[in-house]
Amino acid sequence: MSLSEQEQVRRESLNQIKDLGINPYPAALFPVNSTSKEAKDTFEEDKEVILAGRLMSRRIMGKASFAELKDSKGKIQIYINRDEICQGEDKTLYNTVFKKLLDIGDFIGVKGNLFTTKVGEQSVKVKELTVLSKSIRPLPIVKTDEEGNVHDAFTDPELRYRQRYVDLIVNEGVKEVFLARTKVMNTMRDFFNEKGYLEVETPILQPIPGGAAARPFITHHNTLDMPLYLRIANELYLKRLIVGGFDGVYEFAKDFRNEGMDRTHNPEFTVMEIYVAYKDYNWMMDFTEEMIERVAKTIHGKPSCTFGKNEISFARPFKRVTMTDAIKEHTGFDITGKTEEELKTWCKSNGIEVDDTFGKGKLIDEIFGEKCEQHYIQPTFITDYPKEMSPLCKEHRDNPELTERFELFVNGKELANAYSELNDPIDQRERFEEQLKLSEKGDDEAMFIDQDFLRALEYGMPPTSGMGIGIDRLVMFMTNKQSIQEVLFFPQMRPEKQES
RNA sequence: GAUCGAGUAGCUCAGUAGGUAGAGCAUCUCCCUUUUAAGGAGAGGGUCCUGGGUUCGAGCCCCAGCUCGAUCACCA
């Protein structure tokens, strides 16, 4: 391992600090009594404050210096005068420790008095300086000028994601994205809890990866000597809880899908699923738009936000279009009553690739995906999906070829998915068997049969509506981020080569 | 998995028909008691992603690989 010049200098400084009898990593608590933000918000001339944070810049002018102290809430300027912090003859603390041995990135604690500088900046006149933690690796230096232009931003996406801790320290606005993320989730939690629904936890390791169509990650349990799958969804477990007698259950779930990665997909991602007894999908549409409108208002103070070049309004009510009408509108093709052959022929003559494993439902889904999806920029509920594509969804009350399902599209992407849940155990068994046939035809996304889930349904599940919403995508909309990696602290990356 | 683009100092980036590797910030030394992206003066710092090839000579050209990004495929 070879160290850069700057790293060697810092390690040498560390040793010199120790030689002076100062512990660079003290154990004792530091009695912080304020933050940079609070100190400024409640500023009173000469008020004593005790602050701690990282040293982010220094302007040394002989016997006096200015520096920036950064804590979790922001930055504040500190003024350090040699004779203020070194009252006696010994000026080591200023001349040696502060000026020579401390570096940008070091954690220090200061006790001092608030004052306003000549130029009018609220600052702390330091009386006591304490080394709290020495940093031996130099941080990138990012500066912002008076006009708000950022100089030398730390921009390499690879480094930003691999070393998110650095990104959070030096890049303005990164922390805010994650604060917004938590705020989105808390707003949803509050909304559900107000209605009396119960937050629950269900298994991540599942013997049968059910509830969605996707390729799972597989692992192995040694004691049981059996394969286990990381969940691709938690739907079937939450429904079991509805069978068990809860009126409403929800879970913020990490799901795992062994598929490609791009700017809207990460192998592990967060979905909120909620199931409410005695409701149907019409109720769930009202509920969903109310929830999303509240989230948008909480984050932006208004029910709309900018996403890329689009202004998106989450004000209720959202547009509602049946899948049949959506296809008719964007292609002029009426899928009503068409046979599998007719659909296939239409696809082929309209530039949609199909293969022999595609059934009727999949063909319709392809048409929608190719021709319609991208047009729904403003929040739109697409309703009444073909039965074959929705094996866990109740048959439509007016049309046996359709289901009571909706998906919410925003900016041309699916954001949420919901059903009037299928609670007829005989029908559910038949649907699973249909899936099995698809699987045998070569559809590797077809669902597995979960016998225990069927058993639960046989005991009886009340009419129920369920909804799942992609939290990462919702946060992307709320923070105007085009990449999922920007809303995940630690997005999946290939392992990096060992540095040493 | 496919195509295209990128990889040079701690960070952001230049780089010449192929001919001794550059700037700003950061770092180090000296001077300075109210400065705020950058006070002044000077100095040090590089496996130019890795490995091959072409060439008298490669950061630059060619081949292979690695990592990241964009687009596509699969999907949410």
PDB file of N, CA and C (backbone and C1' of nucleotides) in Angstrom, chain A residues 158 162 494-500, chain B residues 7 47 49-50 65-68:
ATOM      1  N   GLU A 158     -19.345   6.926 -10.204  1.00  0.00           N
ATOM      2  CA  GLU A 158     -18.808   5.700  -9.596  1.00  0.00           C
ATOM      3  C   GLU A 158     -18.318   5.977  -8.181  1.00  0.00           C
ATOM      4  N   ARG A 162     -19.998   4.571  -4.738  1.00  0.00           N
ATOM      5  CA  ARG A 162     -19.181   3.655  -3.934  1.00  0.00           C
ATOM      6  C   ARG A 162     -18.838   4.280  -2.591  1.00  0.00           C
ATOM      7  N   ARG A 494     -20.741  -3.328  -9.057  1.00  0.00           N
ATOM      8  CA  ARG A 494     -19.786  -4.438  -9.131  1.00  0.00           C
ATOM      9  C   ARG A 494     -18.725  -4.228  -8.050  1.00  0.00           C
ATOM     10  N   PRO A 495     -18.198  -5.341  -7.511  1.00  0.00           N
ATOM     11  CA  PRO A 495     -17.170  -5.157  -6.491  1.00  0.00           C
ATOM     12  C   PRO A 495     -15.951  -4.460  -7.072  1.00  0.00           C
ATOM     13  N   GLU A 496     -15.359  -3.571  -6.294  1.00  0.00           N
ATOM     14  CA  GLU A 496     -14.178  -2.891  -6.811  1.00  0.00           C
ATOM     15  C   GLU A 496     -12.933  -3.696  -6.473  1.00  0.00           C
ATOM     16  N   LYS A 497     -11.885  -3.466  -7.248  1.00  0.00           N
ATOM     17  CA  LYS A 497     -10.633  -4.171  -6.980  1.00  0.00           C
ATOM     18  C   LYS A 497     -10.061  -3.682  -5.661  1.00  0.00           C
ATOM     19  N   GLN A 498      -9.406  -4.593  -4.946  1.00  0.00           N
ATOM     20  CA  GLN A 498      -8.801  -4.210  -3.683  1.00  0.00           C
ATOM     21  C   GLN A 498      -7.748  -3.135  -3.914  1.00  0.00           C
ATOM     22  N   GLU A 499      -7.808  -2.134  -3.055  1.00  0.00           N
ATOM     23  CA  GLU A 499      -6.894  -1.017  -3.221  1.00  0.00           C
ATOM     24  C   GLU A 499      -5.486  -1.378  -2.769  1.00  0.00           C
ATOM     25  N   SER A 500      -5.423  -2.263  -1.765  1.00  0.00           N
ATOM     26  CA  SER A 500      -4.081  -2.583  -1.242  1.00  0.00           C
ATOM     27  C   SER A 500      -3.858  -4.082  -1.196  1.00  0.00           C
TER      28      SER A 500
ATOM     29  P     G B   7     -11.274   9.909 -20.782  1.00  0.00           P
ATOM     30  O5'   G B   7     -11.107   9.124 -19.413  1.00  0.00           O
ATOM     31  C5'   G B   7     -11.458   9.762 -18.171  1.00  0.00           C
ATOM     32  C4'   G B   7     -11.286   8.772 -17.041  1.00  0.00           C
ATOM     33  C3'   G B   7      -9.832   8.366 -16.794  1.00  0.00           C
ATOM     34  O3'   G B   7      -9.559   8.297 -15.386  1.00  0.00           O
ATOM     35  C1'   G B   7     -11.142   6.445 -17.247  1.00  0.00           C
ATOM     36  P     U B  47       1.165   6.851  -9.400  1.00  0.00           P
ATOM     37  O5'   U B  47       1.467   5.753 -10.509  1.00  0.00           O
ATOM     38  C5'   U B  47       2.578   5.883 -11.397  1.00  0.00           C
ATOM     39  C4'   U B  47       2.451   4.826 -12.477  1.00  0.00           C
ATOM     40  C3'   U B  47       1.040   4.751 -13.054  1.00  0.00           C
ATOM     41  O3'   U B  47       0.840   5.714 -14.098  1.00  0.00           O
ATOM     42  C1'   U B  47       1.826   2.574 -12.474  1.00  0.00           C
ATOM     43  P     C B  49      -5.203   6.120 -18.001  1.00  0.00           P
ATOM     44  O5'   C B  49      -5.247   4.873 -17.005  1.00  0.00           O
ATOM     45  C5'   C B  49      -5.458   5.052 -15.610  1.00  0.00           C
ATOM     46  C4'   C B  49      -5.854   3.732 -15.013  1.00  0.00           C
ATOM     47  C3'   C B  49      -5.070   2.546 -15.551  1.00  0.00           C
ATOM     48  O3'   C B  49      -3.845   2.377 -14.877  1.00  0.00           O
ATOM     49  C1'   C B  49      -7.391   2.065 -15.629  1.00  0.00           C
ATOM     50  P     U B  50      -2.602   1.752 -15.658  1.00  0.00           P
ATOM     51  O5'   U B  50      -2.946   0.202 -15.761  1.00  0.00           O
ATOM     52  C5'   U B  50      -3.080  -0.584 -14.588  1.00  0.00           C
ATOM     53  C4'   U B  50      -3.396  -2.004 -14.974  1.00  0.00           C
ATOM     54  C3'   U B  50      -2.488  -2.603 -16.042  1.00  0.00           C
ATOM     55  O3'   U B  50      -1.285  -3.102 -15.475  1.00  0.00           O
ATOM     56  C1'   U B  50      -4.729  -3.021 -16.614  1.00  0.00           C
ATOM     57  P     G B  65     -12.551  -8.732 -24.544  1.00  0.00           P
ATOM     58  O5'   G B  65     -12.032  -8.398 -23.084  1.00  0.00           O
ATOM     59  C5'   G B  65     -11.665  -9.449 -22.197  1.00  0.00           C
ATOM     60  C4'   G B  65     -10.954  -8.894 -20.994  1.00  0.00           C
ATOM     61  C3'   G B  65     -11.782  -7.998 -20.082  1.00  0.00           C
ATOM     62  O3'   G B  65     -12.630  -8.735 -19.237  1.00  0.00           O
ATOM     63  C1'   G B  65      -9.669  -7.023 -20.424  1.00  0.00           C
ATOM     64  P     C B  66     -13.982  -8.078 -18.683  1.00  0.00           P
ATOM     65  O5'   C B  66     -13.446  -7.039 -17.596  1.00  0.00           O
ATOM     66  C5'   C B  66     -12.754  -7.495 -16.444  1.00  0.00           C
ATOM     67  C4'   C B  66     -12.353  -6.309 -15.595  1.00  0.00           C
ATOM     68  C3'   C B  66     -13.482  -5.343 -15.265  1.00  0.00           C
ATOM     69  O3'   C B  66     -14.245  -5.793 -14.165  1.00  0.00           O
ATOM     70  C1'   C B  66     -11.591  -4.130 -15.991  1.00  0.00           C
ATOM     71  P     U B  67     -15.833  -5.511 -14.128  1.00  0.00           P
ATOM     72  O5'   U B  67     -15.896  -3.962 -13.782  1.00  0.00           O
ATOM     73  C5'   U B  67     -15.519  -3.499 -12.497  1.00  0.00           C
ATOM     74  C4'   U B  67     -15.472  -2.002 -12.493  1.00  0.00           C
ATOM     75  C3'   U B  67     -16.747  -1.299 -12.938  1.00  0.00           C
ATOM     76  O3'   U B  67     -17.728  -1.257 -11.922  1.00  0.00           O
ATOM     77  C1'   U B  67     -14.886  -0.287 -13.983  1.00  0.00           C
ATOM     78  P     C B  68     -19.279  -1.186 -12.335  1.00  0.00           P
ATOM     79  O5'   C B  68     -19.440   0.333 -12.782  1.00  0.00           O
ATOM     80  C5'   C B  68     -19.305   1.375 -11.840  1.00  0.00           C
ATOM     81  C4'   C B  68     -19.268   2.696 -12.550  1.00  0.00           C
ATOM     82  C3'   C B  68     -20.467   3.010 -13.427  1.00  0.00           C
ATOM     83  O3'   C B  68     -21.575   3.459 -12.683  1.00  0.00           O
ATOM     84  C1'   C B  68     -18.495   3.519 -14.601  1.00  0.00           C
TER      85        C B  68
END
